[in-house]
Amino acid sequence: MLKRLFLALAAMVMVCGSPLTVAAELKIGFIDAERINKESAPAERASKQLEKEFAPRAQELQRREAQIKTLQGQLEKDALTLGEAERRTKEQELGRLTLDFQRMQREYREDLNLRRNQELGALFERANRVIRQIAEAEKYDIILQEAVYRNPKIDITDKVLKALADGK
């Protein structure tokens, strides 16, 4: 009986000790995806490209918004002096311009989000290649992207940012 208990305890120590030994041999890394999204050279280039690409539409939206505000100001200022038919015509024009502006604004946001998502997808595809290269070269067993807590010594985000800047 005592011999069985001793063997069971020995087996438990061996089983429980194994994961600790394996965990001590693991090389774990962490990357901060948000930093890569904001600080990497490709992300900055993509952001500038999107700004340049969508600048004309943003300017048109600003022009239309100013036009609506001007018309609204005129309507409020001249509300008492305008005839009923003229006031109604201006109100209808203001309503039409406002709806058109809202449609253009919605389309602008949708298109911008679509393009931003395309650029982010390409960025993370490239970042994943770089992360794999670092993992293979430095013999990492696992690289995590999200964690509740991480020790700064396992953070390899700076290495990834540098590799992306170098164009690897």
mmCIF file of C-alpha atoms in Angstrom:
data_model
loop_
_atom_site.group_PDB
_atom_site.id
_atom_site.type_symbol
_atom_site.label_atom_id
_atom_site.label_comp_id
_atom_site.label_asym_id
_atom_site.label_seq_id
_atom_site.Cartn_x
_atom_site.Cartn_y
_atom_site.Cartn_z
ATOM 1 C CA MET A 1 0.000 0.000 0.000
ATOM 2 C CA LEU A 2 2.733 2.472 0.966
ATOM 3 C CA LYS A 3 4.711 1.400 -2.078
ATOM 4 C CA ARG A 4 1.717 2.222 -4.355
ATOM 5 C CA LEU A 5 1.304 5.648 -2.770
ATOM 6 C CA PHE A 6 5.002 6.353 -3.257
ATOM 7 C CA LEU A 7 4.832 5.312 -6.925
ATOM 8 C CA ALA A 8 1.729 7.483 -7.481
ATOM 9 C CA LEU A 9 3.456 10.494 -5.895
ATOM 10 C CA ALA A 10 6.576 9.888 -7.989
ATOM 11 C CA ALA A 11 4.466 9.700 -11.150
ATOM 12 C CA MET A 12 2.677 12.957 -10.246
ATOM 13 C CA VAL A 13 5.988 14.720 -9.665
ATOM 14 C CA MET A 14 7.242 13.524 -13.030
ATOM 15 C CA VAL A 15 4.053 14.558 -14.837
ATOM 16 C CA CYS A 16 3.816 17.921 -13.078
ATOM 17 C CA GLY A 17 7.518 18.581 -13.464
ATOM 18 C CA SER A 18 7.468 17.982 -17.233
ATOM 19 C CA PRO A 19 5.444 21.043 -18.257
ATOM 20 C CA LEU A 20 7.686 23.235 -16.135
ATOM 21 C CA THR A 21 10.744 21.895 -17.884
ATOM 22 C CA VAL A 22 9.128 22.342 -21.304
ATOM 23 C CA ALA A 23 7.950 25.868 -20.432
ATOM 24 C CA ALA A 24 11.457 26.824 -19.342
ATOM 25 C CA GLU A 25 12.756 25.809 -22.770
ATOM 26 C CA LEU A 26 10.148 27.785 -24.750
ATOM 27 C CA LYS A 27 11.213 31.023 -26.376
ATOM 28 C CA ILE A 28 8.252 33.373 -26.450
ATOM 29 C CA GLY A 29 7.958 36.714 -28.202
ATOM 30 C CA PHE A 30 5.272 39.366 -28.380
ATOM 31 C CA ILE A 31 4.393 41.988 -30.977
ATOM 32 C CA ASP A 32 2.198 45.038 -30.465
ATOM 33 C CA ALA A 33 -0.001 45.125 -33.574
ATOM 34 C CA GLU A 34 -1.291 48.599 -32.764
ATOM 35 C CA ARG A 35 2.244 50.013 -32.716
ATOM 36 C CA ILE A 36 2.996 48.330 -36.034
ATOM 37 C CA ASN A 37 -0.203 49.823 -37.437
ATOM 38 C CA LYS A 38 0.710 53.332 -36.261
ATOM 39 C CA GLU A 39 4.500 53.519 -36.208
ATOM 40 C CA SER A 40 5.764 51.355 -39.053
ATOM 41 C CA ALA A 41 7.204 52.979 -42.154
ATOM 42 C CA PRO A 42 4.753 51.158 -44.478
ATOM 43 C CA ALA A 43 1.805 52.301 -42.311
ATOM 44 C CA GLU A 44 2.983 55.913 -42.477
ATOM 45 C CA ARG A 45 3.422 55.673 -46.253
ATOM 46 C CA ALA A 46 -0.047 54.146 -46.637
ATOM 47 C CA SER A 47 -1.561 56.873 -44.472
ATOM 48 C CA LYS A 48 0.031 59.615 -46.587
ATOM 49 C CA GLN A 49 -1.077 57.858 -49.771
ATOM 50 C CA LEU A 50 -4.670 57.630 -48.526
ATOM 51 C CA GLU A 51 -4.627 61.300 -47.519
ATOM 52 C CA LYS A 52 -3.399 62.260 -50.975
ATOM 53 C CA GLU A 53 -5.870 59.935 -52.697
ATOM 54 C CA PHE A 54 -8.896 61.185 -50.766
ATOM 55 C CA ALA A 55 -7.946 64.883 -50.444
ATOM 56 C CA PRO A 56 -9.980 66.055 -53.469
ATOM 57 C CA ARG A 57 -13.128 64.387 -52.155
ATOM 58 C CA ALA A 58 -12.545 65.773 -48.645
ATOM 59 C CA GLN A 59 -12.165 69.271 -50.132
ATOM 60 C CA GLU A 60 -15.364 68.848 -52.128
ATOM 61 C CA LEU A 61 -17.192 67.814 -48.967
ATOM 62 C CA GLN A 62 -15.881 70.889 -47.157
ATOM 63 C CA ARG A 63 -16.976 73.099 -50.065
ATOM 64 C CA ARG A 64 -20.460 71.615 -50.022
ATOM 65 C CA GLU A 65 -20.728 71.937 -46.248
ATOM 66 C CA ALA A 66 -19.810 75.627 -46.516
ATOM 67 C CA GLN A 67 -22.393 76.057 -49.283
ATOM 68 C CA ILE A 68 -25.076 74.487 -47.053
ATOM 69 C CA LYS A 69 -24.141 76.717 -44.115
ATOM 70 C CA THR A 70 -24.224 79.797 -46.314
ATOM 71 C CA LEU A 71 -27.648 78.923 -47.712
ATOM 72 C CA GLN A 72 -28.934 78.112 -44.234
ATOM 73 C CA GLY A 73 -27.637 81.452 -42.935
ATOM 74 C CA GLN A 74 -29.303 83.327 -45.807
ATOM 75 C CA LEU A 75 -32.547 81.497 -45.208
ATOM 76 C CA GLU A 76 -32.535 82.335 -41.504
ATOM 77 C CA LYS A 77 -31.561 85.956 -42.159
ATOM 78 C CA ASP A 78 -34.115 86.541 -44.912
ATOM 79 C CA ALA A 79 -36.898 84.316 -43.505
ATOM 80 C CA LEU A 80 -39.160 87.253 -42.653
ATOM 81 C CA THR A 81 -38.634 89.157 -45.899
ATOM 82 C CA LEU A 82 -38.966 86.237 -48.331
ATOM 83 C CA GLY A 83 -42.248 85.360 -49.926
ATOM 84 C CA GLU A 84 -43.783 81.995 -49.061
ATOM 85 C CA ALA A 85 -42.970 80.412 -52.441
ATOM 86 C CA GLU A 86 -39.390 81.695 -52.481
ATOM 87 C CA ARG A 87 -38.811 80.567 -48.886
ATOM 88 C CA ARG A 88 -40.193 77.106 -49.669
ATOM 89 C CA THR A 89 -37.968 76.855 -52.784
ATOM 90 C CA LYS A 90 -34.870 77.747 -50.750
ATOM 91 C CA GLU A 91 -35.836 75.271 -48.018
ATOM 92 C CA GLN A 92 -36.259 72.534 -50.629
ATOM 93 C CA GLU A 93 -32.890 73.410 -52.152
ATOM 94 C CA LEU A 94 -31.315 73.327 -48.681
ATOM 95 C CA GLY A 95 -32.905 69.922 -48.010
ATOM 96 C CA ARG A 96 -31.691 68.561 -51.344
ATOM 97 C CA LEU A 97 -28.160 69.869 -50.771
ATOM 98 C CA THR A 98 -28.120 68.432 -47.252
ATOM 99 C CA LEU A 99 -29.227 64.984 -48.432
ATOM 100 C CA ASP A 100 -26.693 65.065 -51.244
ATOM 101 C CA PHE A 101 -23.969 66.110 -48.795
ATOM 102 C CA GLN A 102 -24.893 63.303 -46.383
ATOM 103 C CA ARG A 103 -24.812 60.751 -49.218
ATOM 104 C CA MET A 104 -21.420 61.988 -50.409
ATOM 105 C CA GLN A 105 -20.095 61.972 -46.847
ATOM 106 C CA ARG A 106 -21.292 58.386 -46.293
ATOM 107 C CA GLU A 107 -19.759 57.208 -49.582
ATOM 108 C CA TYR A 108 -16.506 58.989 -48.715
ATOM 109 C CA ARG A 109 -16.312 57.243 -45.320
ATOM 110 C CA GLU A 110 -17.158 53.854 -46.826
ATOM 111 C CA ASP A 111 -14.570 54.209 -49.598
ATOM 112 C CA LEU A 112 -11.930 55.484 -47.196
ATOM 113 C CA ASN A 113 -12.568 52.593 -44.776
ATOM 114 C CA LEU A 114 -12.418 50.082 -47.625
ATOM 115 C CA ARG A 115 -9.086 51.463 -48.859
ATOM 116 C CA ARG A 116 -7.709 51.702 -45.312
ATOM 117 C CA ASN A 117 -8.633 48.060 -44.695
ATOM 118 C CA GLN A 118 -6.931 47.053 -47.953
ATOM 119 C CA GLU A 119 -3.775 48.900 -46.931
ATOM 120 C CA LEU A 120 -3.861 47.423 -43.416
ATOM 121 C CA GLY A 121 -4.306 43.942 -44.850
ATOM 122 C CA ALA A 122 -1.248 44.396 -47.034
ATOM 123 C CA LEU A 123 0.700 45.845 -44.105
ATOM 124 C CA PHE A 124 -0.112 42.939 -41.807
ATOM 125 C CA GLU A 125 0.624 40.413 -44.525
ATOM 126 C CA ARG A 126 4.060 41.969 -44.896
ATOM 127 C CA ALA A 127 4.504 42.253 -41.104
ATOM 128 C CA ASN A 128 3.607 38.573 -40.698
ATOM 129 C CA ARG A 129 6.316 37.612 -43.184
ATOM 130 C CA VAL A 130 8.832 39.704 -41.230
ATOM 131 C CA ILE A 131 7.669 38.184 -37.935
ATOM 132 C CA ARG A 132 8.092 34.666 -39.348
ATOM 133 C CA GLN A 133 11.597 35.529 -40.537
ATOM 134 C CA ILE A 134 12.531 36.853 -37.091
ATOM 135 C CA ALA A 135 10.948 33.821 -35.404
ATOM 136 C CA GLU A 136 12.882 31.385 -37.593
ATOM 137 C CA ALA A 137 16.167 33.281 -37.391
ATOM 138 C CA GLU A 138 16.034 33.704 -33.603
ATOM 139 C CA LYS A 139 14.430 30.318 -32.874
ATOM 140 C CA TYR A 140 11.187 31.536 -31.282
ATOM 141 C CA ASP A 141 8.668 28.835 -30.419
ATOM 142 C CA ILE A 142 5.713 31.192 -30.332
ATOM 143 C CA ILE A 143 5.061 34.880 -30.963
ATOM 144 C CA LEU A 144 1.879 36.314 -29.501
ATOM 145 C CA GLN A 145 -0.052 39.300 -30.777
ATOM 146 C CA GLU A 146 -2.451 39.867 -27.888
ATOM 147 C CA ALA A 147 -1.951 39.341 -24.190
ATOM 148 C CA VAL A 148 -3.475 40.598 -20.984
ATOM 149 C CA TYR A 149 0.035 41.031 -19.601
ATOM 150 C CA ARG A 150 3.447 40.793 -21.170
ATOM 151 C CA ASN A 151 6.921 41.308 -19.860
ATOM 152 C CA PRO A 152 8.681 44.019 -21.918
ATOM 153 C CA LYS A 153 11.722 41.771 -22.363
ATOM 154 C CA ILE A 154 9.739 39.479 -24.716
ATOM 155 C CA ASP A 155 8.414 42.363 -26.854
ATOM 156 C CA ILE A 156 9.961 42.170 -30.324
ATOM 157 C CA THR A 157 7.871 44.975 -31.844
ATOM 158 C CA ASP A 158 10.927 47.227 -32.250
ATOM 159 C CA LYS A 159 12.702 44.501 -34.247
ATOM 160 C CA VAL A 160 9.657 44.150 -36.505
ATOM 161 C CA LEU A 161 9.385 47.930 -36.968
ATOM 162 C CA LYS A 162 13.068 48.133 -37.870
ATOM 163 C CA ALA A 163 12.791 45.252 -40.341
ATOM 164 C CA LEU A 164 9.741 46.859 -41.967
ATOM 165 C CA ALA A 165 11.584 50.195 -42.218
ATOM 166 C CA ASP A 166 14.560 48.420 -43.801
ATOM 167 C CA GLY A 167 12.181 46.980 -46.387
ATOM 168 C CA LYS A 168 12.667 43.303 -45.557
#
